[in-house]
JSON list of C-alpha atoms in Angstrom, two decimals:
[
{"chain": "A", "resi": 229, "resn": "ASP", "atom": "CA", "xyz": [-46.76, 56.81, -17.12]},
{"chain": "A", "resi": 230, "resn": "GLY", "atom": "CA", "xyz": [-43.74, 58.68, -15.83]},
{"chain": "A", "resi": 231, "resn": "SER", "atom": "CA", "xyz": [-44.82, 58.54, -12.18]},
{"chain": "A", "resi": 232, "resn": "SER", "atom": "CA", "xyz": [-45.23, 54.75, -12.35]},
{"chain": "A", "resi": 233, "resn": "ARG", "atom": "CA", "xyz": [-41.78, 54.33, -13.87]},
{"chain": "A", "resi": 234, "resn": "ALA", "atom": "CA", "xyz": [-40.31, 56.48, -11.14]},
{"chain": "A", "resi": 235, "resn": "GLN", "atom": "CA", "xyz": [-41.69, 54.02, -8.55]},
{"chain": "A", "resi": 236, "resn": "GLY", "atom": "CA", "xyz": [-39.94, 51.06, -10.17]},
{"chain": "A", "resi": 237, "resn": "LEU", "atom": "CA", "xyz": [-42.89, 49.82, -12.27]},
{"chain": "A", "resi": 238, "resn": "GLU", "atom": "CA", "xyz": [-42.45, 48.69, -15.87]},
{"chain": "A", "resi": 239, "resn": "PRO", "atom": "CA", "xyz": [-45.01, 47.69, -18.53]},
{"chain": "A", "resi": 240, "resn": "ILE", "atom": "CA", "xyz": [-45.49, 43.95, -19.08]},
{"chain": "A", "resi": 241, "resn": "SER", "atom": "CA", "xyz": [-43.83, 43.04, -22.36]},
{"chain": "A", "resi": 242, "resn": "GLY", "atom": "CA", "xyz": [-41.94, 40.30, -24.17]},
{"chain": "A", "resi": 243, "resn": "ILE", "atom": "CA", "xyz": [-43.46, 36.82, -24.48]},
{"chain": "A", "resi": 244, "resn": "LEU", "atom": "CA", "xyz": [-46.73, 37.73, -22.75]},
{"chain": "A", "resi": 245, "resn": "GLY", "atom": "CA", "xyz": [-47.29, 40.56, -25.20]},
{"chain": "A", "resi": 246, "resn": "LEU", "atom": "CA", "xyz": [-46.53, 38.32, -28.17]},
{"chain": "A", "resi": 247, "resn": "LEU", "atom": "CA", "xyz": [-48.76, 35.45, -27.06]},
{"chain": "A", "resi": 248, "resn": "MET", "atom": "CA", "xyz": [-51.62, 37.61, -25.84]},
{"chain": "A", "resi": 249, "resn": "PRO", "atom": "CA", "xyz": [-51.92, 40.80, -27.91]},
{"chain": "A", "resi": 250, "resn": "GLY", "atom": "CA", "xyz": [-53.31, 43.57, -25.80]},
{"chain": "A", "resi": 251, "resn": "ALA", "atom": "CA", "xyz": [-52.62, 41.72, -22.54]},
{"chain": "A", "resi": 252, "resn": "CYS", "atom": "CA", "xyz": [-50.13, 44.33, -21.45]},
{"chain": "A", "resi": 253, "resn": "HIS", "atom": "CA", "xyz": [-52.71, 47.00, -21.94]},
{"chain": "A", "resi": 254, "resn": "ARG", "atom": "CA", "xyz": [-55.43, 45.09, -20.08]},
{"chain": "A", "resi": 255, "resn": "ILE", "atom": "CA", "xyz": [-53.31, 43.90, -17.12]},
{"chain": "A", "resi": 256, "resn": "GLY", "atom": "CA", "xyz": [-51.49, 47.17, -16.65]},
{"chain": "A", "resi": 257, "resn": "LEU", "atom": "CA", "xyz": [-48.18, 47.37, -14.85]},
{"chain": "A", "resi": 258, "resn": "LEU", "atom": "CA", "xyz": [-46.12, 44.82, -12.93]},
{"chain": "A", "resi": 259, "resn": "ARG", "atom": "CA", "xyz": [-43.44, 45.40, -10.33]},
{"chain": "A", "resi": 260, "resn": "VAL", "atom": "CA", "xyz": [-40.38, 43.28, -11.13]},
{"chain": "A", "resi": 261, "resn": "THR", "atom": "CA", "xyz": [-38.21, 42.21, -8.19]},
{"chain": "A", "resi": 262, "resn": "ALA", "atom": "CA", "xyz": [-34.87, 40.50, -8.68]},
{"chain": "A", "resi": 263, "resn": "ILE", "atom": "CA", "xyz": [-34.26, 37.27, -6.75]},
{"chain": "A", "resi": 264, "resn": "ASP", "atom": "CA", "xyz": [-31.16, 37.21, -4.62]},
{"chain": "A", "resi": 265, "resn": "PRO", "atom": "CA", "xyz": [-28.96, 34.26, -5.67]},
{"chain": "A", "resi": 266, "resn": "GLY", "atom": "CA", "xyz": [-28.77, 33.27, -2.01]},
{"chain": "A", "resi": 267, "resn": "ASP", "atom": "CA", "xyz": [-32.50, 32.55, -2.04]},
{"chain": "A", "resi": 268, "resn": "TYR", "atom": "CA", "xyz": [-32.19, 29.87, -4.73]},
{"chain": "A", "resi": 269, "resn": "ALA", "atom": "CA", "xyz": [-31.31, 27.28, -2.06]},
{"chain": "A", "resi": 270, "resn": "PHE", "atom": "CA", "xyz": [-34.85, 27.45, -0.68]},
{"chain": "A", "resi": 271, "resn": "LEU", "atom": "CA", "xyz": [-36.31, 26.75, -4.13]},
{"chain": "A", "resi": 272, "resn": "ALA", "atom": "CA", "xyz": [-34.22, 23.66, -4.78]},
{"chain": "A", "resi": 273, "resn": "PRO", "atom": "CA", "xyz": [-35.08, 20.18, -3.41]},
{"chain": "A", "resi": 274, "resn": "PRO", "atom": "CA", "xyz": [-32.91, 19.00, -0.50]},
{"chain": "A", "resi": 275, "resn": "PRO", "atom": "CA", "xyz": [-29.65, 17.35, -1.60]},
{"chain": "A", "resi": 276, "resn": "ARG", "atom": "CA", "xyz": [-29.76, 13.56, -1.75]},
{"chain": "A", "resi": 277, "resn": "ILE", "atom": "CA", "xyz": [-27.12, 12.76, 0.86]},
{"chain": "A", "resi": 278, "resn": "ASP", "atom": "CA", "xyz": [-27.55, 10.09, 3.51]},
{"chain": "A", "resi": 279, "resn": "THR", "atom": "CA", "xyz": [-26.82, 10.71, 7.17]},
{"chain": "A", "resi": 280, "resn": "ALA", "atom": "CA", "xyz": [-23.67, 8.55, 7.21]},
{"chain": "A", "resi": 281, "resn": "GLU", "atom": "CA", "xyz": [-22.16, 10.45, 4.29]},
{"chain": "A", "resi": 282, "resn": "TRP", "atom": "CA", "xyz": [-23.16, 13.81, 5.80]},
{"chain": "A", "resi": 283, "resn": "SER", "atom": "CA", "xyz": [-21.59, 12.87, 9.15]},
{"chain": "A", "resi": 284, "resn": "ALA", "atom": "CA", "xyz": [-18.29, 11.89, 7.56]},
{"chain": "A", "resi": 285, "resn": "ARG", "atom": "CA", "xyz": [-18.19, 15.15, 5.65]},
{"chain": "A", "resi": 286, "resn": "TYR", "atom": "CA", "xyz": [-19.40, 17.67, 8.25]},
{"chain": "A", "resi": 287, "resn": "ARG", "atom": "CA", "xyz": [-19.84, 16.30, 11.79]},
{"chain": "A", "resi": 288, "resn": "HIS", "atom": "CA", "xyz": [-17.44, 17.26, 14.58]},
{"chain": "A", "resi": 289, "resn": "ILE", "atom": "CA", "xyz": [-17.58, 15.58, 18.00]},
{"chain": "A", "resi": 290, "resn": "ALA", "atom": "CA", "xyz": [-17.50, 18.19, 20.75]},
{"chain": "A", "resi": 291, "resn": "LYS", "atom": "CA", "xyz": [-17.09, 16.03, 23.86]},
{"chain": "A", "resi": 292, "resn": "GLY", "atom": "CA", "xyz": [-15.76, 12.62, 24.82]},
{"chain": "A", "resi": 293, "resn": "PRO", "atom": "CA", "xyz": [-12.52, 10.68, 24.28]},
{"chain": "A", "resi": 294, "resn": "GLU", "atom": "CA", "xyz": [-12.59, 11.03, 20.47]},
{"chain": "A", "resi": 295, "resn": "ARG", "atom": "CA", "xyz": [-13.24, 14.69, 19.87]},
{"chain": "A", "resi": 296, "resn": "GLY", "atom": "CA", "xyz": [-12.80, 15.95, 16.33]},
{"chain": "A", "resi": 297, "resn": "PRO", "atom": "CA", "xyz": [-14.13, 14.98, 12.88]},
{"chain": "A", "resi": 298, "resn": "TRP", "atom": "CA", "xyz": [-16.57, 12.08, 12.73]},
{"chain": "A", "resi": 299, "resn": "ARG", "atom": "CA", "xyz": [-15.12, 8.90, 11.18]},
{"chain": "A", "resi": 300, "resn": "ASN", "atom": "CA", "xyz": [-17.48, 6.20, 9.94]},
{"chain": "A", "resi": 301, "resn": "GLU", "atom": "CA", "xyz": [-14.65, 3.67, 9.92]},
{"chain": "A", "resi": 302, "resn": "ARG", "atom": "CA", "xyz": [-14.43, 4.05, 13.70]},
{"chain": "A", "resi": 303, "resn": "THR", "atom": "CA", "xyz": [-18.01, 2.76, 14.15]},
{"chain": "A", "resi": 304, "resn": "PRO", "atom": "CA", "xyz": [-18.90, 0.94, 10.91]},
{"chain": "A", "resi": 305, "resn": "TYR", "atom": "CA", "xyz": [-21.90, -0.75, 12.55]},
{"chain": "A", "resi": 306, "resn": "LEU", "atom": "CA", "xyz": [-23.61, 2.68, 12.73]},
{"chain": "A", "resi": 307, "resn": "VAL", "atom": "CA", "xyz": [-23.43, 3.31, 8.98]},
{"chain": "A", "resi": 308, "resn": "GLU", "atom": "CA", "xyz": [-26.46, 1.20, 8.04]},
{"chain": "A", "resi": 309, "resn": "PRO", "atom": "CA", "xyz": [-28.72, 2.69, 10.77]},
{"chain": "A", "resi": 310, "resn": "MET", "atom": "CA", "xyz": [-27.70, 6.19, 9.64]},
{"chain": "A", "resi": 311, "resn": "GLN", "atom": "CA", "xyz": [-28.47, 5.32, 6.03]},
{"chain": "A", "resi": 312, "resn": "CYS", "atom": "CA", "xyz": [-31.91, 4.06, 7.06]},
{"chain": "A", "resi": 313, "resn": "ALA", "atom": "CA", "xyz": [-32.46, 7.25, 9.08]},
{"chain": "A", "resi": 314, "resn": "SER", "atom": "CA", "xyz": [-31.86, 9.45, 6.03]},
{"chain": "A", "resi": 315, "resn": "SER", "atom": "CA", "xyz": [-34.77, 11.60, 4.88]},
{"chain": "A", "resi": 316, "resn": "HIS", "atom": "CA", "xyz": [-34.97, 10.06, 1.39]},
{"chain": "A", "resi": 317, "resn": "MET", "atom": "CA", "xyz": [-35.23, 6.48, 2.70]},
{"chain": "A", "resi": 318, "resn": "PRO", "atom": "CA", "xyz": [-38.80, 5.09, 2.86]},
{"chain": "A", "resi": 319, "resn": "TYR", "atom": "CA", "xyz": [-38.73, 3.87, 6.47]},
{"chain": "A", "resi": 320, "resn": "GLU", "atom": "CA", "xyz": [-41.09, 5.63, 8.88]},
{"chain": "A", "resi": 321, "resn": "ARG", "atom": "CA", "xyz": [-39.53, 4.11, 12.02]},
{"chain": "A", "resi": 322, "resn": "VAL", "atom": "CA", "xyz": [-35.88, 3.21, 12.61]},
{"chain": "A", "resi": 323, "resn": "VAL", "atom": "CA", "xyz": [-35.07, 1.38, 15.87]},
{"chain": "A", "resi": 324, "resn": "LEU", "atom": "CA", "xyz": [-31.57, 1.12, 17.36]},
{"chain": "A", "resi": 325, "resn": "TRP", "atom": "CA", "xyz": [-31.63, -1.51, 20.09]},
{"chain": "A", "resi": 326, "resn": "PHE", "atom": "CA", "xyz": [-28.24, -2.55, 21.33]},
{"chain": "A", "resi": 327, "resn": "ALA", "atom": "CA", "xyz": [-25.82, -2.24, 24.24]},
{"chain": "A", "resi": 328, "resn": "THR", "atom": "CA", "xyz": [-24.97, 1.00, 26.00]},
{"chain": "A", "resi": 329, "resn": "GLN", "atom": "CA", "xyz": [-22.13, 3.33, 24.97]},
{"chain": "A", "resi": 330, "resn": "LEU", "atom": "CA", "xyz": [-22.07, 2.17, 21.35]},
{"chain": "A", "resi": 331, "resn": "GLY", "atom": "CA", "xyz": [-23.13, 5.43, 19.70]},
{"chain": "A", "resi": 332, "resn": "LYS", "atom": "CA", "xyz": [-26.92, 5.25, 19.50]},
{"chain": "A", "resi": 333, "resn": "SER", "atom": "CA", "xyz": [-27.37, 8.83, 20.69]},
{"chain": "A", "resi": 334, "resn": "GLU", "atom": "CA", "xyz": [-24.77, 10.02, 18.19]},
{"chain": "A", "resi": 335, "resn": "VAL", "atom": "CA", "xyz": [-26.88, 8.58, 15.37]},
{"chain": "A", "resi": 336, "resn": "LEU", "atom": "CA", "xyz": [-29.79, 10.67, 16.66]},
{"chain": "A", "resi": 337, "resn": "TYR", "atom": "CA", "xyz": [-27.64, 13.80, 16.76]},
{"chain": "A", "resi": 338, "resn": "ASN", "atom": "CA", "xyz": [-26.25, 13.16, 13.28]},
{"chain": "A", "resi": 339, "resn": "SER", "atom": "CA", "xyz": [-29.77, 12.72, 11.91]},
{"chain": "A", "resi": 340, "resn": "VAL", "atom": "CA", "xyz": [-31.03, 15.92, 13.51]},
{"chain": "A", "resi": 341, "resn": "MET", "atom": "CA", "xyz": [-28.06, 18.00, 12.37]},
{"chain": "A", "resi": 342, "resn": "GLN", "atom": "CA", "xyz": [-28.19, 16.65, 8.83]},
{"chain": "A", "resi": 343, "resn": "ARG", "atom": "CA", "xyz": [-31.81, 17.79, 8.54]},
{"chain": "A", "resi": 344, "resn": "ILE", "atom": "CA", "xyz": [-31.03, 21.20, 10.01]},
{"chain": "A", "resi": 345, "resn": "HIS", "atom": "CA", "xyz": [-28.32, 21.59, 7.38]},
{"chain": "A", "resi": 346, "resn": "THR", "atom": "CA", "xyz": [-29.97, 20.11, 4.29]},
{"chain": "A", "resi": 347, "resn": "ASP", "atom": "CA", "xyz": [-33.72, 19.71, 4.92]},
{"chain": "A", "resi": 348, "resn": "PRO", "atom": "CA", "xyz": [-34.87, 22.04, 7.75]},
{"chain": "A", "resi": 349, "resn": "GLN", "atom": "CA", "xyz": [-38.24, 21.40, 9.34]},
{"chain": "A", "resi": 350, "resn": "ASP", "atom": "CA", "xyz": [-39.81, 21.39, 12.81]},
{"chain": "A", "resi": 351, "resn": "MET", "atom": "CA", "xyz": [-38.42, 18.45, 14.78]},
{"chain": "A", "resi": 352, "resn": "MET", "atom": "CA", "xyz": [-38.18, 17.12, 18.32]},
{"chain": "A", "resi": 353, "resn": "MET", "atom": "CA", "xyz": [-35.61, 15.36, 20.50]},
{"chain": "A", "resi": 354, "resn": "VAL", "atom": "CA", "xyz": [-37.18, 13.43, 23.40]},
{"chain": "A", "resi": 355, "resn": "GLN", "atom": "CA", "xyz": [-35.28, 12.23, 26.47]},
{"chain": "A", "resi": 356, "resn": "PRO", "atom": "CA", "xyz": [-36.61, 10.16, 29.42]},
{"chain": "A", "resi": 357, "resn": "THR", "atom": "CA", "xyz": [-37.17, 13.24, 31.62]},
{"chain": "A", "resi": 358, "resn": "LEU", "atom": "CA", "xyz": [-37.35, 17.02, 31.27]},
{"chain": "A", "resi": 359, "resn": "GLN", "atom": "CA", "xyz": [-34.10, 17.29, 33.23]},
{"chain": "A", "resi": 360, "resn": "ASP", "atom": "CA", "xyz": [-32.41, 14.97, 30.73]},
{"chain": "A", "resi": 361, "resn": "ALA", "atom": "CA", "xyz": [-33.82, 17.09, 27.90]},
{"chain": "A", "resi": 362, "resn": "GLN", "atom": "CA", "xyz": [-32.44, 20.28, 29.47]},
{"chain": "A", "resi": 363, "resn": "ASP", "atom": "CA", "xyz": [-29.02, 18.69, 29.93]},
{"chain": "A", "resi": 364, "resn": "HIS", "atom": "CA", "xyz": [-28.92, 17.55, 26.30]},
{"chain": "A", "resi": 365, "resn": "SER", "atom": "CA", "xyz": [-30.08, 20.91, 24.97]},
{"chain": "A", "resi": 366, "resn": "ALA", "atom": "CA", "xyz": [-27.49, 22.93, 26.86]},
{"chain": "A", "resi": 367, "resn": "GLN", "atom": "CA", "xyz": [-24.60, 20.51, 27.38]},
{"chain": "A", "resi": 368, "resn": "ARG", "atom": "CA", "xyz": [-24.59, 18.33, 24.25]},
{"chain": "A", "resi": 369, "resn": "PHE", "atom": "CA", "xyz": [-26.65, 19.83, 21.45]},
{"chain": "A", "resi": 370, "resn": "LEU", "atom": "CA", "xyz": [-25.38, 23.40, 21.71]},
{"chain": "A", "resi": 371, "resn": "PRO", "atom": "CA", "xyz": [-21.65, 22.53, 22.07]},
{"chain": "A", "resi": 372, "resn": "THR", "atom": "CA", "xyz": [-21.93, 20.10, 19.15]},
{"chain": "A", "resi": 373, "resn": "ILE", "atom": "CA", "xyz": [-23.54, 22.77, 16.97]},
{"chain": "A", "resi": 374, "resn": "MET", "atom": "CA", "xyz": [-20.82, 25.26, 17.88]},
{"chain": "A", "resi": 375, "resn": "GLN", "atom": "CA", "xyz": [-18.04, 22.74, 17.10]},
{"chain": "A", "resi": 376, "resn": "THR", "atom": "CA", "xyz": [-19.47, 21.82, 13.67]},
{"chain": "A", "resi": 377, "resn": "PRO", "atom": "CA", "xyz": [-18.65, 24.54, 11.09]},
{"chain": "A", "resi": 378, "resn": "ALA", "atom": "CA", "xyz": [-21.47, 23.47, 8.75]},
{"chain": "A", "resi": 379, "resn": "MET", "atom": "CA", "xyz": [-23.96, 24.37, 11.50]},
{"chain": "A", "resi": 380, "resn": "HIS", "atom": "CA", "xyz": [-22.73, 27.93, 11.98]},
{"chain": "A", "resi": 381, "resn": "GLY", "atom": "CA", "xyz": [-25.55, 30.32, 11.20]},
{"chain": "A", "resi": 382, "resn": "LYS", "atom": "CA", "xyz": [-28.07, 27.48, 10.95]},
{"chain": "A", "resi": 383, "resn": "VAL", "atom": "CA", "xyz": [-29.04, 27.45, 14.66]},
{"chain": "A", "resi": 384, "resn": "ALA", "atom": "CA", "xyz": [-29.76, 30.49, 16.80]},
{"chain": "A", "resi": 385, "resn": "VAL", "atom": "CA", "xyz": [-27.39, 30.72, 19.79]},
{"chain": "A", "resi": 386, "resn": "ARG", "atom": "CA", "xyz": [-28.83, 32.77, 22.62]},
{"chain": "A", "resi": 387, "resn": "LYS", "atom": "CA", "xyz": [-26.98, 34.72, 25.27]},
{"chain": "A", "resi": 388, "resn": "SER", "atom": "CA", "xyz": [-26.05, 32.65, 28.32]},
{"chain": "A", "resi": 389, "resn": "ARG", "atom": "CA", "xyz": [-28.47, 34.49, 30.60]},
{"chain": "A", "resi": 390, "resn": "ASP", "atom": "CA", "xyz": [-31.38, 33.30, 28.45]},
{"chain": "A", "resi": 391, "resn": "GLU", "atom": "CA", "xyz": [-30.44, 29.61, 28.59]},
{"chain": "A", "resi": 392, "resn": "SER", "atom": "CA", "xyz": [-32.24, 28.87, 31.87]},
{"chain": "A", "resi": 393, "resn": "THR", "atom": "CA", "xyz": [-35.64, 29.49, 30.32]},
{"chain": "A", "resi": 394, "resn": "SER", "atom": "CA", "xyz": [-35.15, 28.88, 26.59]},
{"chain": "A", "resi": 395, "resn": "TRP", "atom": "CA", "xyz": [-33.54, 25.42, 26.45]},
{"chain": "A", "resi": 396, "resn": "ARG", "atom": "CA", "xyz": [-36.86, 23.83, 25.42]},
{"chain": "A", "resi": 397, "resn": "SER", "atom": "CA", "xyz": [-36.51, 25.03, 21.81]},
{"chain": "A", "resi": 398, "resn": "ARG", "atom": "CA", "xyz": [-33.80, 26.10, 19.37]},
{"chain": "A", "resi": 399, "resn": "SER", "atom": "CA", "xyz": [-34.63, 28.21, 16.32]},
{"chain": "A", "resi": 400, "resn": "ILE", "atom": "CA", "xyz": [-33.08, 26.95, 13.08]},
{"chain": "A", "resi": 401, "resn": "GLN", "atom": "CA", "xyz": [-32.85, 28.21, 9.52]},
{"chain": "A", "resi": 402, "resn": "GLY", "atom": "CA", "xyz": [-36.03, 28.59, 7.50]},
{"chain": "A", "resi": 403, "resn": "GLY", "atom": "CA", "xyz": [-38.12, 29.67, 10.50]},
{"chain": "A", "resi": 404, "resn": "PHE", "atom": "CA", "xyz": [-38.27, 26.16, 11.96]},
{"chain": "A", "resi": 405, "resn": "THR", "atom": "CA", "xyz": [-37.58, 24.89, 15.48]},
{"chain": "A", "resi": 406, "resn": "VAL", "atom": "CA", "xyz": [-35.93, 21.96, 17.25]},
{"chain": "A", "resi": 407, "resn": "PHE", "atom": "CA", "xyz": [-37.96, 21.15, 20.38]},
{"chain": "A", "resi": 408, "resn": "PHE", "atom": "CA", "xyz": [-36.59, 19.33, 23.44]},
{"chain": "A", "resi": 409, "resn": "ALA", "atom": "CA", "xyz": [-39.05, 17.26, 25.46]},
{"chain": "A", "resi": 410, "resn": "GLY", "atom": "CA", "xyz": [-39.20, 14.77, 28.30]},
{"chain": "A", "resi": 411, "resn": "ALA", "atom": "CA", "xyz": [-41.13, 11.50, 28.17]},
{"chain": "A", "resi": 412, "resn": "ASN", "atom": "CA", "xyz": [-42.30, 12.21, 31.74]},
{"chain": "A", "resi": 413, "resn": "SER", "atom": "CA", "xyz": [-44.19, 15.35, 30.65]},
{"chain": "A", "resi": 414, "resn": "ALA", "atom": "CA", "xyz": [-47.24, 15.13, 28.39]},
{"chain": "A", "resi": 415, "resn": "ALA", "atom": "CA", "xyz": [-47.21, 18.92, 28.08]},
{"chain": "A", "resi": 416, "resn": "SER", "atom": "CA", "xyz": [-43.74, 18.93, 26.55]},
{"chain": "A", "resi": 417, "resn": "LEU", "atom": "CA", "xyz": [-44.85, 16.31, 24.00]},
{"chain": "A", "resi": 418, "resn": "ALA", "atom": "CA", "xyz": [-47.96, 18.30, 23.06]},
{"chain": "A", "resi": 419, "resn": "SER", "atom": "CA", "xyz": [-46.10, 20.63, 20.72]},
{"chain": "A", "resi": 420, "resn": "LYS", "atom": "CA", "xyz": [-47.02, 21.56, 17.16]},
{"chain": "A", "resi": 421, "resn": "PRO", "atom": "CA", "xyz": [-47.24, 18.78, 14.53]},
{"chain": "A", "resi": 422, "resn": "LEU", "atom": "CA", "xyz": [-43.88, 17.30, 13.60]},
{"chain": "A", "resi": 423, "resn": "GLY", "atom": "CA", "xyz": [-42.56, 15.40, 10.63]},
{"chain": "A", "resi": 424, "resn": "PHE", "atom": "CA", "xyz": [-39.35, 14.22, 12.27]},
{"chain": "A", "resi": 425, "resn": "ALA", "atom": "CA", "xyz": [-38.50, 13.17, 15.83]},
{"chain": "A", "resi": 426, "resn": "VAL", "atom": "CA", "xyz": [-35.88, 11.17, 17.72]},
{"chain": "A", "resi": 427, "resn": "ALA", "atom": "CA", "xyz": [-36.55, 9.25, 20.94]},
{"chain": "A", "resi": 428, "resn": "ASP", "atom": "CA", "xyz": [-33.56, 8.49, 23.15]},
{"chain": "A", "resi": 429, "resn": "GLU", "atom": "CA", "xyz": [-33.22, 5.86, 25.91]},
{"chain": "A", "resi": 430, "resn": "VAL", "atom": "CA", "xyz": [-36.77, 4.61, 25.44]},
{"chain": "A", "resi": 431, "resn": "ASP", "atom": "CA", "xyz": [-36.10, 1.75, 27.87]},
{"chain": "A", "resi": 432, "resn": "LYS", "atom": "CA", "xyz": [-36.18, 4.39, 30.65]},
{"chain": "A", "resi": 433, "resn": "TRP", "atom": "CA", "xyz": [-39.47, 5.95, 29.56]},
{"chain": "A", "resi": 434, "resn": "PRO", "atom": "CA", "xyz": [-42.59, 5.55, 31.72]},
{"chain": "A", "resi": 435, "resn": "ALA", "atom": "CA", "xyz": [-45.37, 3.26, 30.56]},
{"chain": "A", "resi": 436, "resn": "ASP", "atom": "CA", "xyz": [-47.89, 6.09, 31.01]},
{"chain": "A", "resi": 437, "resn": "VAL", "atom": "CA", "xyz": [-47.42, 9.85, 31.21]},
{"chain": "A", "resi": 438, "resn": "ASP", "atom": "CA", "xyz": [-49.85, 12.08, 33.12]},
{"chain": "A", "resi": 439, "resn": "ASN", "atom": "CA", "xyz": [-52.67, 9.54, 32.57]},
{"chain": "A", "resi": 440, "resn": "GLU", "atom": "CA", "xyz": [-52.62, 10.29, 28.83]},
{"chain": "A", "resi": 441, "resn": "GLY", "atom": "CA", "xyz": [-51.11, 7.03, 27.64]},
{"chain": "A", "resi": 442, "resn": "PRO", "atom": "CA", "xyz": [-47.67, 5.86, 26.51]},
{"chain": "A", "resi": 443, "resn": "PRO", "atom": "CA", "xyz": [-45.38, 8.81, 25.68]},
{"chain": "A", "resi": 444, "resn": "LEU", "atom": "CA", "xyz": [-44.22, 7.13, 22.47]},
{"chain": "A", "resi": 445, "resn": "GLY", "atom": "CA", "xyz": [-47.83, 6.97, 21.33]},
{"chain": "A", "resi": 446, "resn": "LEU", "atom": "CA", "xyz": [-48.33, 10.67, 22.12]},
{"chain": "A", "resi": 447, "resn": "LEU", "atom": "CA", "xyz": [-45.24, 11.49, 20.07]},
{"chain": "A", "resi": 448, "resn": "GLU", "atom": "CA", "xyz": [-46.44, 9.45, 17.10]},
{"chain": "A", "resi": 449, "resn": "GLU", "atom": "CA", "xyz": [-49.79, 11.26, 17.21]},
{"chain": "A", "resi": 450, "resn": "ARG", "atom": "CA", "xyz": [-47.96, 14.53, 16.58]},
{"chain": "A", "resi": 451, "resn": "MET", "atom": "CA", "xyz": [-46.49, 13.01, 13.41]},
{"chain": "A", "resi": 452, "resn": "SER", "atom": "CA", "xyz": [-49.55, 11.29, 11.97]},
{"chain": "A", "resi": 453, "resn": "ASN", "atom": "CA", "xyz": [-50.40, 13.97, 9.37]},
{"chain": "A", "resi": 454, "resn": "PHE", "atom": "CA", "xyz": [-47.01, 13.89, 7.64]},
{"chain": "A", "resi": 455, "resn": "ALA", "atom": "CA", "xyz": [-46.60, 11.62, 4.62]},
{"chain": "A", "resi": 456, "resn": "ARG", "atom": "CA", "xyz": [-42.78, 11.66, 4.94]},
{"chain": "A", "resi": 457, "resn": "ARG", "atom": "CA", "xyz": [-42.66, 11.30, 8.71]},
{"chain": "A", "resi": 458, "resn": "LYS", "atom": "CA", "xyz": [-39.75, 9.56, 10.36]},
{"chain": "A", "resi": 459, "resn": "LEU", "atom": "CA", "xyz": [-39.21, 8.51, 13.97]},
{"chain": "A", "resi": 460, "resn": "ILE", "atom": "CA", "xyz": [-35.83, 7.24, 15.16]},
{"chain": "A", "resi": 461, "resn": "ILE", "atom": "CA", "xyz": [-35.84, 5.28, 18.41]},
{"chain": "A", "resi": 462, "resn": "ALA", "atom": "CA", "xyz": [-32.80, 4.39, 20.53]},
{"chain": "A", "resi": 463, "resn": "SER", "atom": "CA", "xyz": [-32.97, 1.89, 23.37]},
{"chain": "A", "resi": 464, "resn": "THR", "atom": "CA", "xyz": [-30.58, -0.18, 25.45]},
{"chain": "A", "resi": 465, "resn": "CYS", "atom": "CA", "xyz": [-31.09, -3.91, 25.96]},
{"chain": "A", "resi": 466, "resn": "ASN", "atom": "CA", "xyz": [-32.04, -4.78, 29.52]},
{"chain": "A", "resi": 467, "resn": "ILE", "atom": "CA", "xyz": [-33.67, -7.48, 31.64]},
{"chain": "A", "resi": 468, "resn": "LYS", "atom": "CA", "xyz": [-36.98, -6.85, 33.43]}
]
């Protein structure tokens, strides 16, 4: 009736009426809402781009002697690990085990940022201690995000006065979160279920955390319900 039309309601018509005579009369009225073109991105599958390709196209290095755009030709030995770490590859666990200062942590960062950009989900970055996790969250992760244009608007940046208490998590697009945890704290590992996680400097992790078992095992428990789970582990060779 006229009052319904005034509220933005229109009779069901078209194909439904042709295929099901009388359906419009039986079902009544339907509110039609236009979809914003900007929302189409959430309906489409994630783009099929591997982490190495994404890094070459979007990543900017915020700190260190080679600040600026990421160049795969500078560290060609990292290309294959980044390809294996990509979300569309079938590997559940990717292990980087080689000498220090060769870019292992950068592979972890590239993998995390690529997922924030193209395939957002809840994820976790784990360092040997909570202090290490805090340092990475505030001094490496946040500056890298701010220096990478593709990340602008994808990660919530809080006011500086909030950083002392909120470094443990970073809100990202789609309502998801990046969590920062320490292998020396079982409580920090006991977050919500995760489909993706990175574990840095595992050679410095304790064998047992808070009498609850190996921290790597606790992390894998959080991922066990995800069919497309992926864990990326970085460790330095050492002698014990």
